[in-house]
Coordinates of C-alpha atoms in Angstrom, one line a residue:
M1 CA 93.5 103.4 105.3
L2 CA 96.9 101.8 102.7
P3 CA 100.3 102.0 104.3
T4 CA 102.8 103.7 102.6
D5 CA 104.6 101.9 100.1
S6 CA 108.1 102.3 100.6
H7 CA 109.7 99.7 97.9
V8 CA 109.0 100.8 94.4
H9 CA 111.3 100.2 91.5
T10 CA 110.6 102.8 88.6
E11 CA 112.5 103.1 84.8
W12 CA 115.5 104.1 86.8
S13 CA 115.5 100.7 88.6
W14 CA 118.0 98.9 86.1
D15 CA 115.9 95.8 86.0
C16 CA 112.3 97.3 85.3
L17 CA 111.0 96.2 81.9
A18 CA 107.9 98.5 81.9
G19 CA 108.4 100.8 85.3
S20 CA 107.6 104.3 85.2
M21 CA 107.6 106.9 88.1
T22 CA 104.8 109.0 87.0
A23 CA 102.3 106.0 86.2
S24 CA 102.8 104.8 89.6
C25 CA 102.1 108.1 91.1
H26 CA 99.0 107.9 89.1
K27 CA 98.7 104.7 90.6
A28 CA 99.1 105.6 94.1
V29 CA 96.6 108.7 93.6
D30 CA 94.1 106.4 92.0
L31 CA 94.7 103.9 95.5
G32 CA 94.3 106.5 97.7
L33 CA 97.5 106.5 99.1
R34 CA 99.1 109.4 100.5
S35 CA 102.8 108.6 100.4
I36 CA 105.2 106.7 98.0
A37 CA 108.6 105.5 98.3
F38 CA 111.0 104.9 94.9
T39 CA 114.1 102.8 96.0
E40 CA 115.6 101.8 92.9
H41 CA 118.2 98.9 92.5
T42 CA 121.8 99.8 93.2
D43 CA 123.6 96.9 92.7
F44 CA 127.3 96.2 92.8
T45 CA 127.8 92.6 92.9
A46 CA 128.6 90.3 89.5
W47 CA 126.4 87.5 88.9
L48 CA 127.8 84.7 87.2
I49 CA 125.1 83.6 84.2
P50 CA 125.0 79.7 83.4
P51 CA 125.1 79.4 79.8
E52 CA 121.6 78.1 79.4
A53 CA 120.0 80.7 81.1
V54 CA 120.9 83.7 79.0
S55 CA 119.1 83.1 75.6
T56 CA 115.7 83.0 78.1
M57 CA 116.8 86.2 79.7
P58 CA 115.0 89.6 78.0
R59 CA 117.1 91.2 75.5
K60 CA 118.1 93.6 78.0
Y61 CA 119.6 92.1 80.3
Q62 CA 121.1 89.6 77.6
E63 CA 123.2 92.8 76.4
M64 CA 124.3 93.4 80.1
V65 CA 126.1 89.5 79.9
R66 CA 130.1 90.6 79.8
D67 CA 132.3 87.9 78.0
D68 CA 133.4 86.0 81.2
G69 CA 129.9 85.1 81.6
T70 CA 128.7 87.5 84.2
L71 CA 126.2 90.5 84.5
L72 CA 127.0 93.2 86.4
P73 CA 124.1 96.0 86.9
P74 CA 125.0 99.2 85.3
P75 CA 125.3 102.5 88.1
L76 CA 121.8 104.2 89.0
D77 CA 121.7 107.5 87.3
V78 CA 121.3 109.5 90.8
T79 CA 121.5 112.6 89.1
G80 CA 118.6 111.7 86.6
Y81 CA 116.7 109.7 89.1
L82 CA 116.2 112.3 91.5
S83 CA 115.2 115.0 89.2
C84 CA 113.0 112.9 88.0
I85 CA 111.6 112.4 91.8
E86 CA 111.1 116.4 92.1
E87 CA 109.3 116.8 88.4
C88 CA 106.7 114.6 90.1
R89 CA 106.5 116.3 93.5
S90 CA 105.6 119.1 91.5
R91 CA 103.0 117.1 89.4
F92 CA 101.6 115.4 92.3
P93 CA 101.2 118.1 95.0
G94 CA 99.4 115.8 97.4
L95 CA 101.0 112.7 97.5
R96 CA 104.0 112.2 99.2
I97 CA 106.9 111.3 97.6
L98 CA 110.0 109.9 99.1
S99 CA 113.3 109.0 97.3
G100 CA 115.6 105.9 98.2
L101 CA 117.7 102.8 97.7
E102 CA 117.4 99.4 97.7
L103 CA 121.1 98.5 98.4
G104 CA 122.6 94.9 97.2
E105 CA 124.4 92.9 99.7
P106 CA 125.7 96.6 101.4
H107 CA 128.4 94.7 103.4
W108 CA 130.4 93.1 100.3
H109 CA 130.9 96.8 98.4
S110 CA 130.7 99.5 101.8
A111 CA 133.1 101.9 99.7
K112 CA 130.8 102.1 96.7
V113 CA 128.0 102.2 98.9
E114 CA 129.3 104.9 100.8
G115 CA 130.1 106.8 97.4
V116 CA 126.7 106.4 96.4
L117 CA 124.7 107.3 99.8
R118 CA 127.0 110.5 99.2
S119 CA 125.7 111.8 96.0
G120 CA 122.2 112.5 97.2
A121 CA 119.4 113.0 100.2
F122 CA 117.5 109.3 100.0
D123 CA 114.5 109.5 102.6
R124 CA 114.3 105.6 102.5
V125 CA 117.6 103.3 102.1
L126 CA 116.9 99.2 102.1
G127 CA 119.2 96.8 102.6
S128 CA 118.6 93.5 100.8
V129 CA 120.0 90.0 99.8
H130 CA 119.9 89.0 96.4
S131 CA 122.9 86.4 96.1
L132 CA 125.4 84.2 97.5
R133 CA 128.6 83.1 97.0
E134 CA 129.1 79.8 94.7
G135 CA 132.5 78.9 94.7
P136 CA 134.4 82.3 93.2
H137 CA 131.5 83.5 91.8
A138 CA 127.9 85.4 93.0
L139 CA 125.0 83.3 92.1
V140 CA 121.0 85.3 92.2
V141 CA 119.2 83.2 94.9
E142 CA 116.8 81.7 92.1
R143 CA 119.1 80.7 90.1
L144 CA 120.7 78.7 93.5
H145 CA 116.8 76.0 93.8
G146 CA 119.0 73.2 92.1
V147 CA 121.6 74.0 93.0
R148 CA 121.3 73.6 97.1
R149 CA 118.6 72.0 98.4
P150 CA 115.9 74.6 99.5
D151 CA 116.3 74.3 103.2
E152 CA 120.3 74.6 102.5
L153 CA 119.2 77.7 100.5
L154 CA 117.4 79.0 102.8
R155 CA 119.5 78.3 105.9
D156 CA 122.5 79.6 103.9
Y157 CA 120.2 82.8 102.8
L158 CA 119.5 84.2 106.5
A159 CA 122.7 83.4 107.7
E160 CA 124.0 86.4 104.7
A161 CA 121.2 88.2 105.6
L162 CA 122.4 88.0 109.4
A163 CA 126.1 89.1 108.1
M164 CA 125.0 92.2 106.4
V165 CA 122.2 93.2 109.0
E166 CA 125.6 93.0 111.5
E167 CA 128.5 94.1 109.1
S168 CA 126.7 97.0 107.2
D169 CA 125.2 100.3 108.9
S170 CA 124.1 102.1 105.6
F171 CA 120.5 100.9 105.4
E172 CA 117.6 101.4 107.6
V173 CA 114.9 98.6 106.1
L174 CA 115.6 94.8 105.8
G175 CA 113.8 94.1 102.5
H176 CA 112.3 90.7 101.6
L177 CA 113.6 88.7 104.3
D178 CA 111.7 85.3 103.2
Y179 CA 112.8 85.9 99.4
P180 CA 113.9 82.7 98.3
V181 CA 110.8 82.0 99.2
R182 CA 110.0 83.2 95.9
A183 CA 111.2 80.4 94.1
W184 CA 109.8 77.7 96.4
P185 CA 110.2 74.3 94.6
V186 CA 106.7 72.6 94.0
Q187 CA 108.2 69.5 95.0
A188 CA 109.8 70.8 98.3
G189 CA 106.2 71.1 99.8
P190 CA 104.9 73.8 101.1
F191 CA 107.1 76.5 103.1
E192 CA 107.1 76.0 106.8
P193 CA 108.6 79.3 108.5
A194 CA 108.9 76.8 111.8
R195 CA 111.1 74.9 110.3
F196 CA 113.6 77.7 110.5
E197 CA 112.7 79.4 113.4
E198 CA 115.8 80.2 115.0
E199 CA 117.5 80.9 112.2
F200 CA 114.5 83.5 111.5
R201 CA 114.6 84.7 115.2
T202 CA 118.8 85.5 115.2
V203 CA 118.1 87.7 112.0
L204 CA 115.5 89.7 113.7
R205 CA 116.9 89.7 117.3
A206 CA 120.1 91.3 115.7
L207 CA 117.9 94.0 113.4
A208 CA 115.8 94.8 116.6
T209 CA 119.3 95.2 118.4
G210 CA 120.1 98.0 116.2
D211 CA 116.7 99.9 115.6
R212 CA 115.9 99.0 112.3
V213 CA 113.2 98.4 110.6
L214 CA 111.9 94.5 109.3
E215 CA 109.9 95.1 106.0
I216 CA 106.7 93.6 105.0
N217 CA 107.2 92.4 101.3
T218 CA 103.9 91.6 99.5
A219 CA 105.9 90.1 96.2
V220 CA 105.2 87.0 98.5
P221 CA 103.4 88.2 101.5
L222 CA 105.5 87.7 104.4
D223 CA 103.9 84.6 106.9
V224 CA 102.1 86.3 109.9
V225 CA 104.1 83.8 112.2
I226 CA 107.2 86.3 111.2
V227 CA 105.6 89.5 111.6
R228 CA 104.6 87.6 115.1
W229 CA 108.1 86.8 116.4
W230 CA 109.4 89.8 115.3
R231 CA 107.0 91.2 117.6
E232 CA 108.7 89.1 119.8
C233 CA 112.1 89.9 119.1
G234 CA 111.7 93.2 120.6
G235 CA 110.8 94.7 117.5
Q236 CA 109.4 98.1 116.8
R237 CA 109.1 99.1 113.4
I238 CA 107.9 97.7 110.1
S239 CA 107.8 98.9 106.8
F240 CA 105.4 97.8 104.0
G241 CA 106.8 97.1 100.3
S242 CA 104.8 96.0 97.2
D243 CA 108.7 95.5 95.3
A244 CA 106.2 96.6 92.4
H245 CA 108.5 96.7 88.8
E246 CA 105.6 98.0 87.2
P247 CA 103.1 100.7 88.2
D248 CA 99.7 98.2 88.7
R249 CA 101.7 96.3 90.8
V250 CA 101.7 99.3 93.7
A251 CA 100.5 98.9 97.2
R252 CA 99.4 95.3 96.3
D253 CA 97.9 93.3 98.8
F254 CA 98.1 95.9 101.2
A255 CA 94.9 95.9 102.6
R256 CA 95.4 93.0 103.8
M257 CA 98.9 92.7 105.2
G258 CA 98.1 96.1 107.1
A259 CA 95.2 93.6 109.1
L260 CA 97.8 91.6 109.6
A261 CA 100.2 94.0 111.1
E262 CA 97.7 95.3 113.4
G263 CA 96.7 91.9 114.4
C264 CA 100.4 91.1 115.7
G265 CA 100.5 94.6 117.6
F266 CA 101.5 97.2 115.4
V267 CA 99.9 100.0 114.3
P268 CA 100.2 103.5 112.0
G269 CA 102.6 106.3 112.7
R270 CA 102.0 109.4 113.6
S271 CA 102.2 111.0 110.0
D272 CA 101.5 109.1 106.6
S273 CA 104.8 108.6 105.6
D274 CA 106.0 106.7 109.1
F275 CA 106.6 103.5 109.5
W276 CA 104.3 101.2 111.5
R277 CA 104.7 100.9 115.0
R278 CA 104.4 98.4 118.3
S279 CA 101.2 99.4 119.9

């Protein structure tokens, strides 16, 4: 049985061009999932968009760019989102549907994050770093490749992830710890986690100390060695997330990554929607 997909985006996430909660539920049922979590983007960081990049963006994003060259994502419509959750729960009674958020840089926006968390009941809350500060601005990580060396960028990213873990208690699951690898330059050679072992372990130890959860994100499957380090650092629980922004991506590569997790000493929880736990 496939694990719960605890990281799915739908039309309620500002960056989804083809998201659909209903279609994602249909896909989950077709795959035999017992549970799915819709963790919609909740971002408060304004990103500087280089002028030459604006014309290459989908029109939906271009319209979000302000006169000062920054893109500030619109707020999540919590009321509409939670209403859609209830509608899907009614339409798919055999599928356990969890509500959730993916908080971007929550340690930078603690007051705003607290306001969103008070606005509704959320079953899954992820904390993710999507951007880093570059001078007086913030840039999305993908746009920092070429500005910083790949090894420098990854170390800076892990340092920011550590700050998020240490400074914010608003989330339970740490999302895509290897996020910069998604845009790893070919000319930099293959990504080798061992070169950054101490930096990864430092974040993992802090996460384990807080009894929080590491996500195995399958957009670019988390390297097995990082999952092993998580167990060695005292990690007790893992979550699986496709990071799907369209229904066909739900639970992608979950069979393989579930087997990988079992090989690292993690097993399914007591119920279908539970996090996996160390055996």
